[in-house]
Coordinates of N, CA, C and O and ligand atoms in Angstrom, one line a residue:
M140 N -176.3 197.2 61.7 CA -175.5 196.1 62.1 C -174.7 196.4 63.4 O -174.6 195.7 64.4
I141 N -174.0 197.6 63.2 CA -173.1 198.1 64.3 C -174.0 198.3 65.6 O -173.6 198.0 66.7
C142 N -175.2 199.0 65.3 CA -176.1 199.3 66.4 C -176.5 198.0 67.1 O -176.6 198.0 68.4
L143 N -176.8 197.0 66.3 CA -177.3 195.7 66.9 C -176.1 195.2 67.8 O -176.4 194.7 68.9
F144 N -174.9 195.2 67.2 CA -173.8 194.7 68.0 C -173.6 195.4 69.3 O -173.4 194.8 70.3
L145 N -173.7 196.8 69.2 CA -173.5 197.6 70.4 C -174.5 197.3 71.4 O -174.3 197.3 72.6
S146 N -175.8 197.2 71.0 CA -176.9 197.0 71.9 C -176.7 195.6 72.6 O -177.0 195.4 73.8
L147 N -176.3 194.6 71.8 CA -176.1 193.3 72.4 C -174.9 193.3 73.4 O -175.0 192.8 74.5
F148 N -173.9 194.1 73.0 CA -172.7 194.2 73.9 C -173.2 194.9 75.2 O -172.8 194.4 76.3
A149 N -173.9 196.0 75.1 CA -174.4 196.7 76.3 C -175.3 195.8 77.2 O -175.1 195.7 78.4
H150 N -176.1 195.0 76.5 CA -177.0 194.1 77.2 C -176.2 193.1 78.0 O -176.4 192.9 79.2
F151 N -175.2 192.4 77.4 CA -174.4 191.4 78.1 C -173.5 192.1 79.2 O -173.3 191.5 80.2
F152 N -173.0 193.3 78.9 CA -172.2 194.0 79.9 C -173.0 194.2 81.1 O -172.6 193.9 82.3
Q153 N -174.2 194.8 80.9 CA -175.1 195.1 82.0 C -175.5 193.9 82.8 O -175.5 193.9 84.0
S154 N -175.9 192.8 82.0 CA -176.4 191.6 82.7 C -175.4 191.0 83.5 O -175.6 190.3 84.5
G155 N -174.1 191.2 83.2 CA -173.0 190.7 84.0 C -172.9 191.4 85.4 O -172.3 190.9 86.3
W156 N -173.7 192.5 85.6 CA -173.6 193.2 86.8 C -174.9 193.3 87.5 O -175.1 194.1 88.4
T157 N -175.8 192.4 87.2 CA -177.1 192.4 87.8 C -177.4 191.2 88.6 O -176.6 190.2 88.6
G158 N -178.5 191.2 89.4 CA -178.8 190.0 90.2 C -177.7 189.7 91.2 O -177.2 190.6 91.8
V159 N -177.4 188.5 91.3 CA -176.3 188.1 92.3 C -175.0 188.6 91.9 O -174.0 188.5 92.7
N160 N -174.8 189.0 90.6 CA -173.6 189.6 90.2 C -173.4 191.1 90.3 O -172.5 191.7 89.9
E161 N -174.4 191.7 90.9 CA -174.3 193.2 91.2 C -173.1 193.5 92.0 O -172.8 192.7 92.9
C162 N -172.4 194.6 91.7 CA -171.2 194.9 92.4 C -171.3 196.4 93.0 O -172.0 197.2 92.4
T163 N -170.7 196.6 94.1 CA -170.6 197.9 94.6 C -169.1 198.3 95.0 O -168.3 197.4 95.2
F164 N -168.8 199.6 95.0 CA -167.5 200.1 95.4 C -167.6 200.6 96.8 O -168.4 201.4 97.1
I165 N -166.8 200.0 97.7 CA -166.7 200.4 99.1 C -165.3 200.9 99.3 O -164.3 200.2 98.9
A166 N -165.1 202.0 100.1 CA -163.8 202.4 100.4 C -163.8 202.7 101.9 O -164.6 203.5 102.4
V167 N -162.8 202.2 102.6 CA -162.6 202.6 104.0 C -161.7 203.9 103.9 O -160.6 203.9 103.3
K168 N -162.3 205.0 104.3 CA -161.6 206.3 104.2 C -160.4 206.4 105.1 O -160.2 205.6 106.0
P169 N -159.5 207.4 104.9 CA -158.3 207.5 105.7 C -158.5 207.5 107.2 O -157.7 206.9 107.9
D170 N -159.6 208.1 107.7 CA -159.9 208.0 109.1 C -160.2 206.6 109.6 O -159.8 206.1 110.6
G171 N -160.9 205.8 108.7 CA -161.2 204.4 109.0 C -160.0 203.6 109.1 O -159.8 202.7 109.9
V172 N -159.0 203.8 108.1 CA -157.8 203.1 108.1 C -157.0 203.4 109.4 O -156.5 202.5 110.1
Q173 N -156.8 204.7 109.7 CA -156.0 205.1 110.8 C -156.6 204.6 112.1 O -155.9 204.3 113.1
R174 N -158.0 204.5 112.2 CA -158.6 204.0 113.4 C -158.8 202.5 113.5 O -159.6 202.0 114.3
K175 N -158.1 201.8 112.5 CA -158.0 200.3 112.6 C -159.4 199.7 112.4 O -159.7 198.7 113.1
M176 N -160.2 200.2 111.5 CA -161.5 199.7 111.3 C -161.7 198.8 110.1 O -162.8 198.3 109.8
V177 N -160.5 198.6 109.4 CA -160.6 197.8 108.1 C -161.2 196.4 108.4 O -162.1 195.9 107.7
G178 N -160.6 195.7 109.4 CA -161.0 194.4 109.8 C -162.5 194.3 110.1 O -163.2 193.4 109.6
E179 N -163.0 195.2 110.9 CA -164.4 195.3 111.3 C -165.3 195.4 110.1 O -166.4 194.8 110.0
I180 N -164.9 196.3 109.2 CA -165.8 196.6 108.0 C -165.8 195.4 107.1 O -166.9 195.0 106.6
V181 N -164.6 194.8 106.8 CA -164.6 193.6 106.0 C -165.4 192.5 106.6 O -166.2 191.8 106.0
R182 N -165.3 192.4 107.9 CA -166.0 191.3 108.7 C -167.5 191.5 108.5 O -168.2 190.5 108.2
R183 N -168.0 192.7 108.5 CA -169.5 193.0 108.4 C -170.0 192.5 107.0 O -171.0 191.9 106.9
F184 N -169.2 192.9 106.0 CA -169.6 192.5 104.6 C -169.5 191.0 104.4 O -170.4 190.4 103.7
E185 N -168.5 190.4 104.9 CA -168.3 189.0 104.7 C -169.5 188.2 105.5 O -170.1 187.3 104.9
K186 N -169.7 188.6 106.7 CA -170.8 188.0 107.5 C -172.1 188.1 106.9 O -173.0 187.3 107.0
K187 N -172.4 189.3 106.3 CA -173.7 189.5 105.6 C -173.9 188.5 104.5 O -175.0 188.1 104.2
G188 N -172.8 188.1 103.9 CA -173.0 187.1 102.8 C -172.5 187.6 101.4 O -172.6 186.9 100.4
F189 N -171.9 188.8 101.4 CA -171.4 189.3 100.1 C -170.0 188.8 99.8 O -169.3 188.3 100.7
K190 N -169.7 188.9 98.6 CA -168.4 188.2 98.1 C -167.4 189.3 97.7 O -167.7 190.2 97.0
L191 N -166.2 189.2 98.3 CA -165.1 190.1 98.0 C -164.5 189.8 96.7 O -164.0 188.7 96.5
V192 N -164.5 190.8 95.7 CA -163.9 190.5 94.4 C -162.7 191.4 94.1 O -162.0 191.1 93.2
G193 N -162.5 192.4 95.0 CA -161.3 193.2 94.8 C -161.0 194.0 96.1 O -161.9 194.4 96.8
L194 N -159.7 194.1 96.4 CA -159.3 194.8 97.6 C -157.9 195.3 97.4 O -157.0 194.6 97.0
K195 N -157.7 196.6 97.8 CA -156.3 197.1 97.8 C -156.2 198.4 98.6 O -157.2 199.1 98.8
L196 N -155.0 198.6 99.2 CA -154.6 199.8 100.0 C -154.0 200.8 99.0 O -153.1 200.5 98.3
V197 N -154.7 202.0 98.9 CA -154.3 202.9 97.9 C -154.1 204.3 98.5 O -154.9 204.8 99.3
Q198 N -153.0 205.0 98.1 CA -152.9 206.4 98.4 C -153.5 207.1 97.2 O -152.8 207.2 96.2
A199 N -154.7 207.6 97.3 CA -155.4 208.1 96.1 C -154.8 209.5 95.8 O -154.6 210.3 96.6
S200 N -154.7 209.7 94.5 CA -154.2 211.0 94.0 C -155.4 212.0 94.0 O -156.6 211.6 94.0
E201 N -155.1 213.3 94.1 CA -156.1 214.3 94.0 C -156.9 214.2 92.7 O -158.1 214.4 92.7
D202 N -156.2 213.9 91.6 CA -157.0 213.8 90.3 C -158.0 212.7 90.4 O -159.2 212.8 90.0
L203 N -157.6 211.5 91.0 CA -158.6 210.4 91.1 C -159.7 210.8 92.0 O -160.9 210.6 91.6
L204 N -159.4 211.5 93.1 CA -160.5 211.9 94.0 C -161.4 212.9 93.4 O -162.6 212.9 93.6
R205 N -160.8 213.8 92.6 CA -161.7 214.8 91.9 C -162.6 214.2 90.9 O -163.8 214.5 90.8
D206 N -162.1 213.1 90.2 CA -163.0 212.4 89.3 C -164.1 211.7 90.1 O -165.3 211.6 89.7
H207 N -163.7 211.0 91.2 CA -164.6 210.2 92.0 C -165.7 211.1 92.6 O -166.9 210.7 92.6
Y208 N -165.4 212.3 93.0 CA -166.4 213.2 93.6 C -166.8 214.3 92.7 O -167.2 215.4 93.2
W209 N -166.7 214.1 91.4 CA -167.0 215.1 90.4 C -168.4 215.8 90.6 O -168.5 217.0 90.5
S210 N -169.4 215.0 91.0 CA -170.7 215.6 91.1 C -170.8 216.5 92.3 O -171.8 217.3 92.4
L211 N -169.8 216.5 93.2 CA -169.9 217.4 94.3 C -168.9 218.6 94.2 O -168.7 219.4 95.1
R212 N -168.4 218.8 92.9 CA -167.3 219.8 92.7 C -167.8 221.3 93.1 O -166.9 222.1 93.4
S213 N -169.1 221.6 93.0 CA -169.5 222.9 93.3 C -169.9 223.1 94.8 O -170.2 224.2 95.2
K214 N -169.7 222.1 95.6 CA -170.1 222.2 97.0 C -169.0 222.9 97.8 O -167.8 222.8 97.5
P215 N -169.4 223.6 98.8 CA -168.4 224.4 99.6 C -167.4 223.6 100.3 O -166.3 224.0 100.6
F216 N -167.8 222.3 100.6 CA -166.8 221.4 101.3 C -165.9 220.6 100.4 O -165.1 219.8 100.9
F217 N -166.0 220.9 99.1 CA -165.3 220.0 98.1 C -163.8 220.0 98.4 O -163.2 218.9 98.4
S218 N -163.1 221.1 98.5 CA -161.7 221.1 98.6 C -161.3 220.4 100.0 O -160.3 219.7 100.0
K219 N -162.0 220.6 101.0 CA -161.8 219.9 102.3 C -161.9 218.4 102.1 O -161.2 217.6 102.7
L220 N -162.9 218.0 101.4 CA -163.2 216.6 101.1 C -162.0 216.0 100.4 O -161.5 214.9 100.8
I221 N -161.4 216.7 99.4 CA -160.3 216.1 98.6 C -159.1 216.0 99.6 O -158.3 215.0 99.5
T222 N -158.9 217.0 100.4 CA -157.7 217.0 101.4 C -157.9 215.9 102.3 O -156.9 215.1 102.6
Y223 N -159.1 215.7 102.9 CA -159.4 214.6 103.8 C -159.1 213.2 103.1 O -158.4 212.4 103.7
M224 N -159.6 213.1 101.9 CA -159.6 211.8 101.3 C -158.1 211.4 100.8 O -157.8 210.3 100.5
S225 N -157.3 212.5 100.6 CA -155.9 212.2 100.2 C -154.9 212.3 101.4 O -153.7 212.2 101.2
S226 N -155.5 212.4 102.6 CA -154.6 212.5 103.8 C -153.9 211.2 104.3 O -153.1 211.3 105.2
G227 N -154.3 210.1 103.7 CA -153.7 208.8 104.0 C -154.3 207.8 103.2 O -155.1 208.0 102.3
P228 N -153.8 206.5 103.3 CA -154.3 205.5 102.5 C -155.8 205.1 102.7 O -156.3 205.3 103.8
V229 N -156.3 204.6 101.6 CA -157.8 204.2 101.6 C -157.8 202.7 101.3 O -156.9 202.3 100.5
V230 N -158.7 202.0 101.9 CA -158.8 200.6 101.4 C -160.0 200.5 100.5 O -161.2 200.8 100.8
A231 N -159.7 200.3 99.2 CA -160.7 200.2 98.1 C -161.1 198.8 97.9 O -160.3 197.9 97.9
M232 N -162.4 198.6 97.8 CA -162.9 197.2 97.7 C -164.1 197.2 96.7 O -164.8 198.1 96.5
V233 N -164.2 196.0 96.1 CA -165.4 195.7 95.3 C -166.1 194.5 96.0 O -165.5 193.5 96.2
W234 N -167.4 194.7 96.3 CA -168.2 193.6 96.9 C -169.3 193.2 95.9 O -169.9 194.1 95.3
R235 N -169.6 191.9 95.8 CA -170.6 191.4 94.9 C -171.7 190.7 95.6 O -171.5 190.0 96.6
G236 N -173.0 190.8 95.1 CA -174.1 190.1 95.7 C -175.4 190.7 95.3 O -175.5 191.8 94.8
L237 N -176.5 190.0 95.6 CA -177.8 190.5 95.3 C -178.1 191.8 96.0 O -178.0 191.8 97.3
D238 N -178.5 192.8 95.3 CA -178.9 194.1 95.9 C -177.8 194.7 96.8 O -178.0 195.4 97.8
V239 N -176.5 194.4 96.4 CA -175.4 194.8 97.2 C -175.3 196.4 97.3 O -174.9 196.9 98.4
V240 N -175.7 197.1 96.3 CA -175.5 198.6 96.3 C -176.5 199.1 97.4 O -176.0 199.9 98.3
K241 N -177.7 198.7 97.3 CA -178.7 199.3 98.3 C -178.4 198.8 99.7 O -178.5 199.5 100.7
T242 N -178.1 197.5 99.8 CA -177.9 196.9 101.2 C -176.6 197.6 101.8 O -176.6 197.9 103.0
A243 N -175.6 197.8 101.0 CA -174.4 198.4 101.6 C -174.7 199.8 102.1 O -174.2 200.1 103.2
R244 N -175.5 200.5 101.4 CA -175.8 201.9 101.8 C -176.5 201.8 103.2 O -176.3 202.6 104.1
K245 N -177.4 200.8 103.3 CA -178.1 200.6 104.6 C -177.1 200.3 105.7 O -177.2 200.7 106.9
M246 N -176.1 199.4 105.4 CA -175.1 199.0 106.4 C -174.2 200.2 106.8 O -173.8 200.3 107.9
L247 N -174.0 201.1 105.8 CA -173.1 202.3 106.1 C -173.9 203.3 107.0 O -173.2 203.9 107.9
G248 N -175.1 203.5 106.8 CA -175.9 204.6 107.5 C -175.9 205.8 106.6 O -175.6 205.7 105.4
E249 N -176.4 206.9 107.2 CA -176.5 208.2 106.5 C -175.2 208.9 106.3 O -174.3 208.6 107.1
T250 N -175.2 209.9 105.4 CA -174.0 210.7 105.2 C -173.5 211.3 106.6 O -172.4 211.3 106.9
N251 N -174.5 211.9 107.3 CA -174.2 212.5 108.6 C -174.3 211.4 109.7 O -175.4 210.8 109.9
P252 N -173.2 211.1 110.3 CA -173.3 210.1 111.4 C -174.4 210.3 112.4 O -175.0 209.3 112.9
A253 N -174.7 211.6 112.7 CA -175.7 211.9 113.7 C -177.1 211.4 113.2 O -178.0 211.2 114.1
D254 N -177.3 211.3 111.9 CA -178.6 210.8 111.4 C -178.6 209.2 111.2 O -179.6 208.7 110.7
S255 N -177.5 208.6 111.5 CA -177.3 207.2 111.2 C -177.8 206.3 112.4 O -177.4 206.6 113.6
L256 N -178.5 205.3 112.1 CA -179.0 204.4 113.2 C -177.9 203.7 113.9 O -176.9 203.3 113.2
P257 N -178.0 203.5 115.2 CA -177.0 202.6 115.9 C -177.1 201.3 115.2 O -178.1 200.8 114.8
G258 N -175.9 200.7 115.1 CA -175.8 199.4 114.4 C -175.2 199.5 113.0 O -174.6 198.6 112.5
T259 N -175.4 200.7 112.4 CA -174.8 200.9 111.1 C -173.3 201.4 111.4 O -173.0 201.7 112.5
I260 N -172.5 201.3 110.3 CA -171.1 201.6 110.5 C -170.9 203.1 110.9 O -170.3 203.4 111.9
R261 N -171.6 204.0 110.2 CA -171.5 205.4 110.6 C -172.2 205.7 111.9 O -171.8 206.5 112.7
G262 N -173.3 204.9 112.1 CA -174.0 205.1 113.4 C -173.2 204.7 114.6 O -173.3 205.2 115.7
N263 N -172.3 203.7 114.4 CA -171.6 203.2 115.5 C -170.2 203.8 115.7 O -169.7 203.9 116.8
Y264 N -169.6 204.2 114.6 CA -168.1 204.5 114.7 C -167.7 205.9 114.4 O -166.5 206.1 114.3
C265 N -168.6 206.8 114.1 CA -168.1 208.2 113.8 C -169.1 209.2 114.2 O -170.2 208.9 114.6
V266 N -168.6 210.5 114.2 CA -169.4 211.6 114.7 C -169.7 212.7 113.7 O -170.8 213.3 113.7
E267 N -168.7 213.0 112.9 CA -168.8 214.1 111.9 C -168.9 213.7 110.5 O -168.2 212.7 110.1
M268 N -169.6 214.5 109.7 CA -169.7 214.2 108.2 C -168.3 214.2 107.5 O -168.1 213.4 106.6
G269 N -167.5 215.1 108.0 CA -166.2 215.2 107.4 C -165.2 214.2 107.8 O -164.0 214.2 107.4
R270 N -165.6 213.2 108.6 CA -164.8 212.1 109.1 C -165.7 210.9 109.2 O -165.8 210.4 110.3
N271 N -166.4 210.5 108.1 CA -167.4 209.5 108.3 C -167.0 208.1 107.8 O -167.8 207.3 107.4
V272 N -165.7 207.8 107.8 CA -165.1 206.5 107.9 C -165.2 205.6 106.6 O -164.3 204.9 106.3
I273 N -166.3 205.7 105.9 CA -166.5 204.8 104.8 C -167.3 205.4 103.6 O -168.1 206.3 103.9
H274 N -167.0 204.9 102.4 CA -167.7 205.3 101.2 C -168.4 204.1 100.7 O -167.9 203.0 100.7
G275 N -169.6 204.3 100.1 CA -170.3 203.2 99.4 C -171.1 203.8 98.2 O -171.7 204.9 98.4
S276 N -171.0 203.2 97.1 CA -171.7 203.7 95.9 C -173.2 203.9 96.1 O -173.8 203.1 96.8
D277 N -173.7 205.0 95.5 CA -175.2 205.3 95.8 C -176.1 204.7 94.8 O -177.3 204.9 94.9
S278 N -175.6 204.1 93.7 CA -176.5 203.5 92.7 C -175.6 202.5 91.9 O -174.4 202.6 91.9
V279 N -176.3 201.7 91.1 CA -175.6 200.7 90.3 C -174.7 201.4 89.3 O -173.6 201.0 89.0
E280 N -175.3 202.5 88.7 CA -174.5 203.2 87.7 C -173.3 203.9 88.3 O -172.2 203.8 87.7
S281 N -173.4 204.5 89.5 CA -172.2 205.0 90.2 C -171.2 203.9 90.5 O -170.0 204.1 90.4
A282 N -171.7 202.8 90.9 CA -170.8 201.7 91.3 C -170.0 201.3 90.1 O -168.8 201.1 90.2
Q283 N -170.6 201.2 88.9 CA -169.9 200.8 87.7 C -168.8 201.8 87.4 O -167.7 201.5 87.1
K284 N -169.2 203.1 87.5 CA -168.2 204.2 87.2 C -167.1 204.2 88.2 O -165.9 204.3 87.9
E285 N -167.4 204.0 89.5 CA -166.4 204.1 90.5 C -165.4 202.9 90.5 O -164.2 203.0 90.7
I286 N -166.0 201.7 90.2 CA -165.2 200.5 90.1 C -164.2 200.7 89.0 O -163.0 200.4 89.1
S287 N -164.6 201.2 87.8 CA -163.7 201.3 86.7 C -162.7 202.5 86.9 O -161.6 202.4 86.4
L288 N -163.0 203.4 87.8 CA -162.1 204.5 88.2 C -161.0 203.9 89.1 O -159.8 204.3 88.9
W289 N -161.3 203.1 90.0 CA -160.4 202.7 91.1 C -159.7 201.3 90.8 O -158.6 201.1 91.3
F290 N -160.3 200.5 89.9 CA -159.7 199.2 89.6 C -159.5 198.9 88.2 O -160.4 199.3 87.3
H291 N -158.4 198.2 87.8 CA -158.3 197.6 86.5 C -159.1 196.3 86.5 O -159.2 195.7 87.5
Q292 N -159.6 196.0 85.3 CA -160.4 194.7 85.2 C -159.6 193.5 85.8 O -160.1 192.7 86.5
S293 N -158.2 193.6 85.5 CA -157.4 192.4 86.0 C -157.3 192.3 87.5 O -156.8 191.3 88.0
E294 N -157.7 193.4 88.2 CA -157.6 193.3 89.7 C -158.9 192.8 90.3 O -159.0 192.7 91.5
L295 N -159.9 192.5 89.5 CA -161.1 191.9 90.0 C -161.1 190.4 89.8 O -160.9 189.9 88.7
N296 N -161.3 189.7 90.9 CA -161.1 188.3 90.9 C -162.4 187.5 90.7 O -163.4 187.8 91.3
R297 N -162.3 186.5 89.8 CA -163.4 185.6 89.7 C -163.0 184.4 90.5 O -162.0 183.7 90.3
W298 N -163.8 184.1 91.5 CA -163.5 182.8 92.3 C -164.8 182.2 92.8 O -165.9 182.9 92.9
E299 N -164.8 180.9 93.0 CA -166.0 180.1 93.4 C -166.2 180.3 94.9 O -165.3 180.0 95.6
D300 N -167.4 180.8 95.2 CA -167.7 180.9 96.6 C -168.4 179.7 97.1 O -169.6 179.4 96.8
C301 N -167.7 178.8 97.9 CA -168.3 177.5 98.3 C -169.5 177.7 99.2 O -170.3 176.8 99.2
G302 N -169.6 178.8 99.8 CA -170.8 179.0 100.7 C -172.0 179.6 100.0 O -173.0 179.8 100.7
S303 N -171.9 179.9 98.7 CA -173.0 180.6 98.1 C -174.4 179.8 98.1 O -175.4 180.4 98.2
Q304 N -174.3 178.5 98.1 CA -175.6 177.7 98.2 C -176.3 177.9 99.5 O -177.5 177.6 99.6
W305 N -175.6 178.4 100.5 CA -176.2 178.6 101.8 C -176.6 180.1 102.0 O -177.2 180.5 103.0
I306 N -176.4 180.9 101.0 CA -176.8 182.3 101.0 C -177.9 182.5 100.0 O -178.9 183.3 100.3
Y307 N -177.9 181.8 98.8 CA -178.9 182.0 97.8 C -179.6 180.7 97.6 O -179.0 179.6 97.7
N308 N -181.0 180.7 97.4 CA -181.7 179.4 97.2 C -182.0 179.2 95.8 O -181.7 180.0 94.9
Ligands
ADP1365 P1 -172.3 209.8 100.9 O1 -170.8 209.6 101.2 O2 -173.1 209.4 102.1 O3 -172.7 209.2 99.6 P2 -172.2 212.4 99.6 O4 -171.9 211.8 98.3 O5 -173.3 213.4 99.6 O6 -172.5 211.4 100.8 O7 -170.9 213.2 100.1 C1 -169.6 212.6 99.9 C2 -168.8 212.8 101.2 O8 -168.6 214.2 101.3 C3 -169.5 212.4 102.5 O9 -169.4 211.0 102.7 C4 -168.8 213.3 103.5 O10 -167.5 212.7 103.8 C5 -168.5 214.6 102.7 N1 -169.6 215.5 103.0 C6 -170.9 215.5 102.5 N2 -171.6 216.6 102.9 C7 -170.7 217.3 103.7 C8 -170.9 218.5 104.5 N3 -172.0 219.2 104.5 N4 -169.8 218.9 105.2 C9 -168.6 218.2 105.1 N5 -168.4 217.1 104.4 C10 -169.5 216.6 103.7

């Protein structure tokens, strides 16, 4: 009985995050904030047709950043990455929409700005991997983990997007 309840719960929790309700975690990194790129980045996601459901300016603690980048803990650049990410405020955001995780990664470009196509955020606005302006979740599972790390449920807004009928058919 408990198993049935848990599997139903998991099903409904998952289905709340799929299709047009898929969410991703995007962060304008400290260099992006200092270089006044917040407006440009928000503009790109809005114009694409994604829906903003959470946004805040955060001075991230090293503990939060270590959790966020846990999978990279053994990399030689890990401590520099934590120093960089805690060097100033970050704009943390949650965006929602169909295939938003995959599409956002395309909009960001590659980890190395030199490999990023012109037109992408990293392709247009940065030069080095250690100052690559923006973070975006790399999978739906990572997005769920990262959103719950950075946001309380109460900080995610449910609102009616009047333009959605012109974005989805
Ligand atoms: P992404 O941010 O594109 O998902 P990763 O998860 O691999 O890339 O790495 C996280 C962040 O760590 C990168 O965005 C970048 O800021 C930094 N980083 C990754 N690789 C390197 C590297 N070789 N040297 C310096 N910094 C790096």
